[in-house]
mmCIF file of C-alpha atoms and ligand atoms in Angstrom:
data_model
loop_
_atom_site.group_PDB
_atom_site.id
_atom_site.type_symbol
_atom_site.label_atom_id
_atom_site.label_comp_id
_atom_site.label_asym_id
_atom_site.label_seq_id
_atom_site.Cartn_x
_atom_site.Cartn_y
_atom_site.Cartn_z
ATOM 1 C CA UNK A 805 0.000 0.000 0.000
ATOM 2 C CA UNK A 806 1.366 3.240 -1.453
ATOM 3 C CA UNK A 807 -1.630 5.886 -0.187
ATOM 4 C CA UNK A 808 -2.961 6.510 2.504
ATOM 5 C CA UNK A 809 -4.449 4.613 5.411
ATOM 6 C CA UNK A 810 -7.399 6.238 6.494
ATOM 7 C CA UNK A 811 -8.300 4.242 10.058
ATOM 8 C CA UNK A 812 -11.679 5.369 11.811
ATOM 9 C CA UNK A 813 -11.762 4.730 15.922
ATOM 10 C CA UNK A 814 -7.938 5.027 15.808
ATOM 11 C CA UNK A 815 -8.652 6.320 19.668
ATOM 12 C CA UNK A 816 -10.085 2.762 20.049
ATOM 13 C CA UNK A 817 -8.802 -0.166 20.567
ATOM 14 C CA UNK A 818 -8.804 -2.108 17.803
ATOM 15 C CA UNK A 819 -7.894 1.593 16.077
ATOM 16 C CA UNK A 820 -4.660 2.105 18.601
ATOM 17 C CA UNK A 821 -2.951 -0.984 17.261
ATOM 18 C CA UNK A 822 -3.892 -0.949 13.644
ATOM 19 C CA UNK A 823 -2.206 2.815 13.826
ATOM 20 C CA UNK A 824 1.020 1.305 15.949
ATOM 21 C CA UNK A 825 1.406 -1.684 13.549
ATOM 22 C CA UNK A 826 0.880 0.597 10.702
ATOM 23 C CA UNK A 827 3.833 2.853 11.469
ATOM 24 C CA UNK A 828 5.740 4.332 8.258
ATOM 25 C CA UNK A 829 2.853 4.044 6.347
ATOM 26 C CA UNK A 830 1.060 7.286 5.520
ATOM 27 C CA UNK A 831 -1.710 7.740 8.151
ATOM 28 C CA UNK A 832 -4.766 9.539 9.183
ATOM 29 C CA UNK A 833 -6.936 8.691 11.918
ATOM 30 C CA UNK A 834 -10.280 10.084 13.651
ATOM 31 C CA UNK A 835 -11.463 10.220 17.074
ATOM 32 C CA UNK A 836 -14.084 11.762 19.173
ATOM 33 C CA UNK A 837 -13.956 12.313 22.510
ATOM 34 C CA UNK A 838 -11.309 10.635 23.376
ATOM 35 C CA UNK A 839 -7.640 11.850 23.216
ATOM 36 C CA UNK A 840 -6.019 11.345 19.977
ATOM 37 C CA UNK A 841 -3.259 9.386 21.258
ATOM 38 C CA UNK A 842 -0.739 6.702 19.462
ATOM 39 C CA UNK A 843 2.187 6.875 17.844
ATOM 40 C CA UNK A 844 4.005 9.944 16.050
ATOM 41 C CA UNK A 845 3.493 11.250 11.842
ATOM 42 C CA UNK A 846 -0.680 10.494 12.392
ATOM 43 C CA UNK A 847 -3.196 12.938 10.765
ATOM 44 C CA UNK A 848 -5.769 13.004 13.108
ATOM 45 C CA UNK A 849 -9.308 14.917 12.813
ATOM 46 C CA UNK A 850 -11.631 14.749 15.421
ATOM 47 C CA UNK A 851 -15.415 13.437 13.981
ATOM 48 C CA UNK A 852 -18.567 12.443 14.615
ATOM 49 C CA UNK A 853 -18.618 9.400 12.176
ATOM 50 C CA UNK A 854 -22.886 10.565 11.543
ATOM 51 C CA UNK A 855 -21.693 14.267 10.198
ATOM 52 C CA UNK A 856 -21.624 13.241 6.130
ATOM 53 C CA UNK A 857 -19.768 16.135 5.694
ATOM 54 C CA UNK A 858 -17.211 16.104 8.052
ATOM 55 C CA UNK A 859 -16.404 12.476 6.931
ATOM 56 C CA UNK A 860 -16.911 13.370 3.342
ATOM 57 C CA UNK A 861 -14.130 16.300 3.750
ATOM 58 C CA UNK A 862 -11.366 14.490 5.722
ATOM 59 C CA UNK A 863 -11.532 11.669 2.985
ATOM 60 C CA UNK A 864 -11.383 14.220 0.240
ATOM 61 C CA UNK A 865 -8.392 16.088 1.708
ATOM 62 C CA UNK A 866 -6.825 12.901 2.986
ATOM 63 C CA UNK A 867 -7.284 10.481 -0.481
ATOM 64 C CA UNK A 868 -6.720 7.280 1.357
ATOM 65 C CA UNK A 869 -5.683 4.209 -0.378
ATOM 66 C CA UNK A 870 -8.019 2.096 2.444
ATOM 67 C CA UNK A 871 -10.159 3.171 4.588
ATOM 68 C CA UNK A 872 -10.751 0.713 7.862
ATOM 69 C CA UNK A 873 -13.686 1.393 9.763
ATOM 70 C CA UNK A 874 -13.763 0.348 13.472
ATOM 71 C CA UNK A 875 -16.075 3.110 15.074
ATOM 72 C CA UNK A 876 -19.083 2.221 16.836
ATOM 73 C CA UNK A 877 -20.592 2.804 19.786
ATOM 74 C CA UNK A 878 -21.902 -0.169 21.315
ATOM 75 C CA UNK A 879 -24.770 0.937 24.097
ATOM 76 C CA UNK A 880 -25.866 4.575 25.548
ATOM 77 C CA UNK A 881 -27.070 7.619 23.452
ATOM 78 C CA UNK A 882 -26.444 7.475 19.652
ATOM 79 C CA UNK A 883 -25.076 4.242 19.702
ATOM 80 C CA UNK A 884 -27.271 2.861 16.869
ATOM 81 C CA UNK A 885 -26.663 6.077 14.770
ATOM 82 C CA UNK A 886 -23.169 5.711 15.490
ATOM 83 C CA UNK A 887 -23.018 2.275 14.483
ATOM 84 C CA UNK A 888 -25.297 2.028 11.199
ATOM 85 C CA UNK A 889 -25.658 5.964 9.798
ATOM 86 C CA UNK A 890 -22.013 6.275 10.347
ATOM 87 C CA UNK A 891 -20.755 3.626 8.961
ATOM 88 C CA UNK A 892 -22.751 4.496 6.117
ATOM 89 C CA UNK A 893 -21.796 7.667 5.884
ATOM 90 C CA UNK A 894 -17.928 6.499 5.832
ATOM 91 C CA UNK A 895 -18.893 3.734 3.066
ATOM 92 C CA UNK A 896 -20.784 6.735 0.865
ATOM 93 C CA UNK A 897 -17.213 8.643 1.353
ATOM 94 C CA UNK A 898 -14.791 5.219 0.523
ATOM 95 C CA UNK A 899 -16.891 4.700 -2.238
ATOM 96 C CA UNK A 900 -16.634 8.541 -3.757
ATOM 97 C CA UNK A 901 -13.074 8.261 -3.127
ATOM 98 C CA UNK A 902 -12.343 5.126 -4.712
ATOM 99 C CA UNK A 903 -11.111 4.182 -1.700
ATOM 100 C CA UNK A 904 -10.958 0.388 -0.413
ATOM 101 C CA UNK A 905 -12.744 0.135 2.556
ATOM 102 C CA UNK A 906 -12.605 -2.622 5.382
ATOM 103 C CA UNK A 907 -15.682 -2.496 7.560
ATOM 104 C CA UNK A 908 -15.122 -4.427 11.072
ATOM 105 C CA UNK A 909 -18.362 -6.525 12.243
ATOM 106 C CA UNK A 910 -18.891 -9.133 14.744
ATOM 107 C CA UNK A 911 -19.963 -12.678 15.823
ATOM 108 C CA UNK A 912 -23.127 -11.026 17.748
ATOM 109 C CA UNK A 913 -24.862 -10.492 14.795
ATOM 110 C CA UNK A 914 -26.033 -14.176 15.115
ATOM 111 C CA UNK A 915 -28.096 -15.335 17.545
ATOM 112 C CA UNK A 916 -25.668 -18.421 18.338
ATOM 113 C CA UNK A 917 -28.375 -21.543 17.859
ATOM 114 C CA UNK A 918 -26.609 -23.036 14.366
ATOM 115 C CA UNK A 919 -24.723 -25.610 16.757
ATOM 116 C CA UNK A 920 -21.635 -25.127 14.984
ATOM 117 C CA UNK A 921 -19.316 -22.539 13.978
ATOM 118 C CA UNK A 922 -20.386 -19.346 11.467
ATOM 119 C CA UNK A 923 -19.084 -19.247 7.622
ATOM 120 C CA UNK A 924 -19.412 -16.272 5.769
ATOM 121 C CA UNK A 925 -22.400 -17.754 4.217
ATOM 122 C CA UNK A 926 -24.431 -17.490 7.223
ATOM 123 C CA UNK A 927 -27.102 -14.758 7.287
ATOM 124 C CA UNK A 928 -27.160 -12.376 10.608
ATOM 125 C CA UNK A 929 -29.858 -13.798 12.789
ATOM 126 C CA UNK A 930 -29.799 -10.996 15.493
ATOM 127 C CA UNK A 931 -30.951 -11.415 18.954
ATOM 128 C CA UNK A 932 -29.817 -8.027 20.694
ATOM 129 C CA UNK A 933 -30.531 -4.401 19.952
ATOM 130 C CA UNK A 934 -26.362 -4.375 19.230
ATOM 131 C CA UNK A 935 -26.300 -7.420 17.265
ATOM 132 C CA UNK A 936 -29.197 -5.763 15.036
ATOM 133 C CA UNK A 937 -27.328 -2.767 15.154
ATOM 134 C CA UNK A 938 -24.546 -4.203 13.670
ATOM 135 C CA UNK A 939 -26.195 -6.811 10.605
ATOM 136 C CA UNK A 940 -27.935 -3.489 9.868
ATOM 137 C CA UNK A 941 -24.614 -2.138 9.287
ATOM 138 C CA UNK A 942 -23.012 -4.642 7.243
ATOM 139 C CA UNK A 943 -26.397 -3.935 4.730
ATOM 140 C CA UNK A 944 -25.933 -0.158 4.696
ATOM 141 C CA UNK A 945 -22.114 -0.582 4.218
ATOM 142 C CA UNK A 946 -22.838 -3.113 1.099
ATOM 143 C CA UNK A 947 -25.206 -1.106 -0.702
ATOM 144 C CA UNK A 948 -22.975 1.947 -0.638
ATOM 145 C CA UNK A 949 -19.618 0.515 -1.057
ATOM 146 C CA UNK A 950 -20.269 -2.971 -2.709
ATOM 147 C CA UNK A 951 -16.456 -3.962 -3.237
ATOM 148 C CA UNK A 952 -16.208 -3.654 0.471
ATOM 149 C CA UNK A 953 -15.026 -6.065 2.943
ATOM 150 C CA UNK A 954 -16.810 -6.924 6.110
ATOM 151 C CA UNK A 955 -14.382 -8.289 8.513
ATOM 152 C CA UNK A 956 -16.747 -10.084 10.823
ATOM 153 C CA UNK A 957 -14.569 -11.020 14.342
ATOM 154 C CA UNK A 958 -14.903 -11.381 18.563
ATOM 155 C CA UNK A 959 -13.841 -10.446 21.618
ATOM 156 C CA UNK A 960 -10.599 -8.452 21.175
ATOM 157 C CA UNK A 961 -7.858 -8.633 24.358
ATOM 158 C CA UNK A 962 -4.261 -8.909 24.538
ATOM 159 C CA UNK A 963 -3.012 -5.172 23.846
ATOM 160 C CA UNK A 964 -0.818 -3.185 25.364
ATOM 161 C CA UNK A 965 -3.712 -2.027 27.987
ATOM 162 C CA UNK A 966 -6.214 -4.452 29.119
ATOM 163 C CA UNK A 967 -9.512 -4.470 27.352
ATOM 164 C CA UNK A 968 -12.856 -4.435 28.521
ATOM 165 C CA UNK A 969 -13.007 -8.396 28.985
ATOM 166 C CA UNK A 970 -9.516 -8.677 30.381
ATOM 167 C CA UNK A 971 -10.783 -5.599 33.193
ATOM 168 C CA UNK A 972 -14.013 -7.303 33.776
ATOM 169 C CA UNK A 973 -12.207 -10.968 34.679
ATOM 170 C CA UNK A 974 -9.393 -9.409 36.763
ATOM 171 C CA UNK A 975 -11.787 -7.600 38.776
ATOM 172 C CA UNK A 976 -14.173 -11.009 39.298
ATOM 173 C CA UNK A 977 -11.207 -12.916 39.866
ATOM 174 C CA UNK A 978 -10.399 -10.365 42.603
ATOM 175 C CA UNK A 979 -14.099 -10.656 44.296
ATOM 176 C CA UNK A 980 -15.377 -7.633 43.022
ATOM 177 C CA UNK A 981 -17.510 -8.347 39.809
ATOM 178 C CA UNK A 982 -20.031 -10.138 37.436
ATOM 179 C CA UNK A 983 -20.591 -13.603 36.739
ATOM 180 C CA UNK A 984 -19.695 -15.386 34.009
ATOM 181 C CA UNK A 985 -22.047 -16.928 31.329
ATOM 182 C CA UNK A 986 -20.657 -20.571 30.970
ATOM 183 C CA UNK A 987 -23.459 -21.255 27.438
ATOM 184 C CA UNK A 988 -22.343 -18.156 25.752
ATOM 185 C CA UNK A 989 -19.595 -19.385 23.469
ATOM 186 C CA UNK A 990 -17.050 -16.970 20.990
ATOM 187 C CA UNK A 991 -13.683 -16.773 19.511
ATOM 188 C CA UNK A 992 -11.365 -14.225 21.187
ATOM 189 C CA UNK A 993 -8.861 -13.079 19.118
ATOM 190 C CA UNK A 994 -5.521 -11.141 20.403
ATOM 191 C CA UNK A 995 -5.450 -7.373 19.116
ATOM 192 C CA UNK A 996 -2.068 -7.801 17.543
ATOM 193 C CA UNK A 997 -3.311 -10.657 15.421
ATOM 194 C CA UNK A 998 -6.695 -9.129 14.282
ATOM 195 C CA UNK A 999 -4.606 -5.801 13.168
ATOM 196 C CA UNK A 1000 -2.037 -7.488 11.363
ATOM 197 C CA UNK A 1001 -4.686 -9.148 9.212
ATOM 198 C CA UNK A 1002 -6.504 -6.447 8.880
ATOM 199 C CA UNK A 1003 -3.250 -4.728 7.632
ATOM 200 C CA UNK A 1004 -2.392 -7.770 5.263
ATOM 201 C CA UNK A 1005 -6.353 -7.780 3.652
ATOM 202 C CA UNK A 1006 -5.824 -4.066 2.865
ATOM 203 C CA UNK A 1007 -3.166 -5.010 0.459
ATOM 204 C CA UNK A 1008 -5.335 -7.675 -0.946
ATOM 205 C CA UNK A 1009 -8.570 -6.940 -3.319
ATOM 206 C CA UNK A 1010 -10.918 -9.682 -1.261
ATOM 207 C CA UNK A 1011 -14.566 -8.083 -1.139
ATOM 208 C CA UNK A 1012 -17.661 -9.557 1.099
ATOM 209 C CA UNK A 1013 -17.073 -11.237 4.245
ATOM 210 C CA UNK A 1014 -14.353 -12.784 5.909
ATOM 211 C CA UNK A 1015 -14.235 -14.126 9.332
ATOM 212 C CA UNK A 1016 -11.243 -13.059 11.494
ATOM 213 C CA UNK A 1017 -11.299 -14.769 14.900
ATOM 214 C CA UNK A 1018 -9.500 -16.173 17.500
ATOM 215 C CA UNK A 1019 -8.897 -20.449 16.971
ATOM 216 C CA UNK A 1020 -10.968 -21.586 20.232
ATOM 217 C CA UNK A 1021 -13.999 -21.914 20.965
ATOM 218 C CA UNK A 1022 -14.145 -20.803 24.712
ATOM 219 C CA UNK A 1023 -17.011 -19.749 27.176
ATOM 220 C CA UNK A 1024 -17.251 -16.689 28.412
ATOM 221 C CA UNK A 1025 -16.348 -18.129 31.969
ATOM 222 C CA UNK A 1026 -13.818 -20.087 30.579
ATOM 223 C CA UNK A 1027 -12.166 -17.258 28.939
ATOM 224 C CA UNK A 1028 -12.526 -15.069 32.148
ATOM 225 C CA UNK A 1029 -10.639 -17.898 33.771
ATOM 226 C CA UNK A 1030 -7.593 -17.617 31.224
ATOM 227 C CA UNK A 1031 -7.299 -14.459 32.128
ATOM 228 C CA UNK A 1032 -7.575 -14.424 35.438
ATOM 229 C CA UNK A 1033 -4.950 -17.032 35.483
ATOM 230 C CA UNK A 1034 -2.628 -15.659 33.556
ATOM 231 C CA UNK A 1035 -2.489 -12.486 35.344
ATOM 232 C CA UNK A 1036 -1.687 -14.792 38.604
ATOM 233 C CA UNK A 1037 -5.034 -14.353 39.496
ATOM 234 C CA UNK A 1038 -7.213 -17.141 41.441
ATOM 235 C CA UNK A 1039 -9.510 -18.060 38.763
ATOM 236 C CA UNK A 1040 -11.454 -19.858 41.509
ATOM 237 C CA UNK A 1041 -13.373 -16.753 42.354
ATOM 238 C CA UNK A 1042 -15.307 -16.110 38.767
ATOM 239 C CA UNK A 1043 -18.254 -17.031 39.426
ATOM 240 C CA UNK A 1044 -20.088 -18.914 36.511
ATOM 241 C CA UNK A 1045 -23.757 -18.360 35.512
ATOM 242 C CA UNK A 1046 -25.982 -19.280 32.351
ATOM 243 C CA UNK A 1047 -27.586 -17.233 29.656
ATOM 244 C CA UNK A 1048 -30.636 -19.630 30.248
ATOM 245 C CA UNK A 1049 -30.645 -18.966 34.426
ATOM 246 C CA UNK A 1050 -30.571 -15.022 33.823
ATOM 247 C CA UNK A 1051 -33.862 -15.134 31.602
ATOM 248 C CA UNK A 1052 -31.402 -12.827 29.014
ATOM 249 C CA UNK A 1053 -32.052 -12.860 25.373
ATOM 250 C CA UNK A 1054 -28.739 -13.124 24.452
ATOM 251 C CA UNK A 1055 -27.031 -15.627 21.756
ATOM 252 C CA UNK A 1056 -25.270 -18.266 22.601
ATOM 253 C CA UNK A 1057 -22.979 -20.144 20.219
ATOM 254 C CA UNK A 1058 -21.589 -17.458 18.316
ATOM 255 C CA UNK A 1059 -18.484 -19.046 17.249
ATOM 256 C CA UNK A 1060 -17.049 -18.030 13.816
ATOM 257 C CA UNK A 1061 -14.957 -20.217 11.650
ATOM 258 C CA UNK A 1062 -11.745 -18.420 10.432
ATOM 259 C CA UNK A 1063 -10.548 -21.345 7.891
ATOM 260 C CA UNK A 1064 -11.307 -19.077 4.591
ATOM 261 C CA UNK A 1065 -8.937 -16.554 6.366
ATOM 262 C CA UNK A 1066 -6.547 -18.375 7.616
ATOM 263 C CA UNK A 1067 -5.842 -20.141 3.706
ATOM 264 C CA UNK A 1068 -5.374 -16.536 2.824
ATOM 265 C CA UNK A 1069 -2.961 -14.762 5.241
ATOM 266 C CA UNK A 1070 0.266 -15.136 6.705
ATOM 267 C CA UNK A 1071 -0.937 -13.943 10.282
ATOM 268 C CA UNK A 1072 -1.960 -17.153 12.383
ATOM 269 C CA UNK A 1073 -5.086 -16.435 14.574
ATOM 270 C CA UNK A 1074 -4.024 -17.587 17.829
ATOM 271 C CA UNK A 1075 -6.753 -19.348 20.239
ATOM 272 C CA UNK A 1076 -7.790 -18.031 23.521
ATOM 273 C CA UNK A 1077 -6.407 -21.121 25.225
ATOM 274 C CA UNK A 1078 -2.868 -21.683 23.720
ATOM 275 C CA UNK A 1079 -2.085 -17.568 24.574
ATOM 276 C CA UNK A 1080 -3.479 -17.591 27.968
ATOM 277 C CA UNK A 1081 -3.614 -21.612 29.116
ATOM 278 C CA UNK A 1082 -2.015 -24.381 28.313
ATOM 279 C CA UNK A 1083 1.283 -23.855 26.089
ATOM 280 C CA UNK A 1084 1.196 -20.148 27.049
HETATM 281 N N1 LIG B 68 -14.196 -5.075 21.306
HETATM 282 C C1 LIG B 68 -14.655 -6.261 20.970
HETATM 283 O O1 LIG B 68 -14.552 -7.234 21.734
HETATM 284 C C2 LIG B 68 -15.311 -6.452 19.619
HETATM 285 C C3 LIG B 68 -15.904 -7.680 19.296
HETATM 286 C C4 LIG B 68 -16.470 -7.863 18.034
HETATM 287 C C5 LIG B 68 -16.445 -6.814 17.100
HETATM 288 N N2 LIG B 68 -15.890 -5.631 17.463
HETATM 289 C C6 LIG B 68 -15.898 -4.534 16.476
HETATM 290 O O2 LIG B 68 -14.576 -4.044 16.332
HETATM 291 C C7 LIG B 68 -14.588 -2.634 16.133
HETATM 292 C C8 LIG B 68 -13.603 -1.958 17.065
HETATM 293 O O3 LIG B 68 -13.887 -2.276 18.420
HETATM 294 P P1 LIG B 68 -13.010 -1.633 19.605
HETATM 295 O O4 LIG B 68 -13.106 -2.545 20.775
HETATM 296 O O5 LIG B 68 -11.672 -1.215 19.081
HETATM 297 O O6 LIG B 68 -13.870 -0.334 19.931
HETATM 298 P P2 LIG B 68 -13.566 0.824 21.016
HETATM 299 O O7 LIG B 68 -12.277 0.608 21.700
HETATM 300 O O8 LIG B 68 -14.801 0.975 21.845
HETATM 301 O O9 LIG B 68 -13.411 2.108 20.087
HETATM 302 C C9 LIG B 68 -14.525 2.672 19.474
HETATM 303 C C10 LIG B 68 -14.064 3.859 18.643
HETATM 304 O O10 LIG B 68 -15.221 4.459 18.039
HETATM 305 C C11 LIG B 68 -15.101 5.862 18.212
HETATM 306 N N3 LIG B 68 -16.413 6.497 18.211
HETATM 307 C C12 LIG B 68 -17.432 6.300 19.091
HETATM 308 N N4 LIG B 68 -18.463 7.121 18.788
HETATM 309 C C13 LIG B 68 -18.073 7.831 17.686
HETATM 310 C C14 LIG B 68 -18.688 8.831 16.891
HETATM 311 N N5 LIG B 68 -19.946 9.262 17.134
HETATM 312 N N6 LIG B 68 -17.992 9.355 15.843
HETATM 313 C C15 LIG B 68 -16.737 8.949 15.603
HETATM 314 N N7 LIG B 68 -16.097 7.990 16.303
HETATM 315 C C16 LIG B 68 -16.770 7.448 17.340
HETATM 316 C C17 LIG B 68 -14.409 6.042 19.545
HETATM 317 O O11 LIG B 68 -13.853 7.345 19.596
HETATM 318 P P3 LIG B 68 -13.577 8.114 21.011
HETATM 319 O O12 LIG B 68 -13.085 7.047 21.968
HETATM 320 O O13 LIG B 68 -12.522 9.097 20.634
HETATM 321 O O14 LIG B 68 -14.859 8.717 21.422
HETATM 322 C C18 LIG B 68 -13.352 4.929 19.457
HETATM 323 O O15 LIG B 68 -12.225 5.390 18.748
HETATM 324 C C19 LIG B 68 -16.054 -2.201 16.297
HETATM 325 O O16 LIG B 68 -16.611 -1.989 15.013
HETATM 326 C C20 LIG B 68 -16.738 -3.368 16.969
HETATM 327 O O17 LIG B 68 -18.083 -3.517 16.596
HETATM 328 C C21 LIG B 68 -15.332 -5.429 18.689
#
């Protein structure tokens, strides 16, 4: 890649590492109210992903080569304009551009009751106001940018910082937090390997969907428990619940199959249990 890389959410997560893997590269990133931290040489604008013109003006000044999308908002005010009008709105501006354009999805789309791991042929089957959210996405980002890629994935952890789930199974391992659903089943994958395949597929002209996931299957508890334990934390503490005891409408089996990906890139997409368990 000779342009631009144009990364949305690059105050995320997901965003932070794509921008410190990408280093050298030319690169622009957005945030919005968080700090626009990272490394050095990054062009960063401050957005609200719904403003069509904002977005529409930072790709026309910046001409990105790719454009990866992670923003979202998950829950609390906006989030579903956030999630589907924005990433609209960016795949209106890739597509003016000519820009390619990597939309990131997820495994919650489904509602987890196939009994055996997602392909990329599998329609969304959404159980959850954010799983909605997001299937609506993938449809708004396809009819506006139709050679895009929809990089459908799960739980991300292993950064630099702790994420969300790595927080949320220290603290239960220390006595101080939630119970863990032992029937809700994903794919974790480590931050590091989901950016450097997102970094390899914008070099590569694949279009649709693509799963990129973690290689185990692993509870929720059960990943709480790698965690825990690899931090030198008593795993003993997490407690373990079910989706079906809490009454939830949640889904369940949501694990995504990442053999089409893996026959295509270089990165290997380490399992939950052989970076935080057993041959750790
Ligand atoms: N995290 C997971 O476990 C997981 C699992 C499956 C799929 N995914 C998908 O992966 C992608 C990245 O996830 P992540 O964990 O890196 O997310 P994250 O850390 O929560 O980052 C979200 C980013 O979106 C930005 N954002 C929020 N509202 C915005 C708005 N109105 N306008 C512009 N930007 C806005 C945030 O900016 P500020 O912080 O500056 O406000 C932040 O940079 C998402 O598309 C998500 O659906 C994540």
């Amino acid at each position: 890649m000779a342009g631009p890389l144009l990364v949305t959410g690059g105050s995320g997560y997901l965003g932070g590492e794509l921008l410190r893997r990408a280093r050298g590269r030319p690169l622009a990133a957005t945030h919005h109210s968080g700090a626009a931290a990272g490394p050095g040489g990054v062009d960063w604008t401050r957005l609200d992903v719904r403003d069509e013109q904002a977005v529409r003006s930072l790709v026309e000044r910046v001409r990105p080569e790719v454009v990866i999308h992670t923003a979202y908002r998950q829950d609390g005010d906006g989030a579903r304009e956030i999630t589907v009008d924005g990433a609209a709105v960016v795949a209106r501006a890739a597509a003016a551009a000519g820009a390619r354009l990597i939309h990131m999805s997820s495994d919650v789309i489904f509602d987890g009751a196939k009994g055996a791991p997602y392909d990329e042929s599998d329609p969304p089957t959404p159980v959850t106001g954010y799983g909605q959210a997001k299937a609506d996405a993938e449809e708004a980002v396809s009819a506006a940018h139709p050679d895009a890629l929809l990089v459908r994935t799960s739980l991300i952890y292993g950064g630099p910082e702790p994420s969300r789930h790595e927080r949320l199974a220290t603290e239960a391992a220390r006595g101080e937090g939630q119970a863990f659903f032992d029937d809700e089943v994903r794919c974790p994958v480590v931050v590091g390997d989901l950016a450097a395949a997102l970094l390899e597929l914008a070099e590569r002209d694949e279009t649709g969907i693509l799963n990129v996931a973690g290689a185990d299957e692993v509870s929720r508890w059960e990943f709480a428990c790698l965690i825990a334990s690899s931090a030198g934390l008593d795993a003993g503490h997490i407690r373990r619940t079910s989706i079906a005891e809490s009454g939830l409408s949640r889904p369940g089996n949501c694990a995504l199959t990442s053999r089409r990906a893996q026959g295509l890139l270089r990165t290997r997409l380490t399992g939950a249990r052989a970076r935080l368990g057993v041959g750790a």
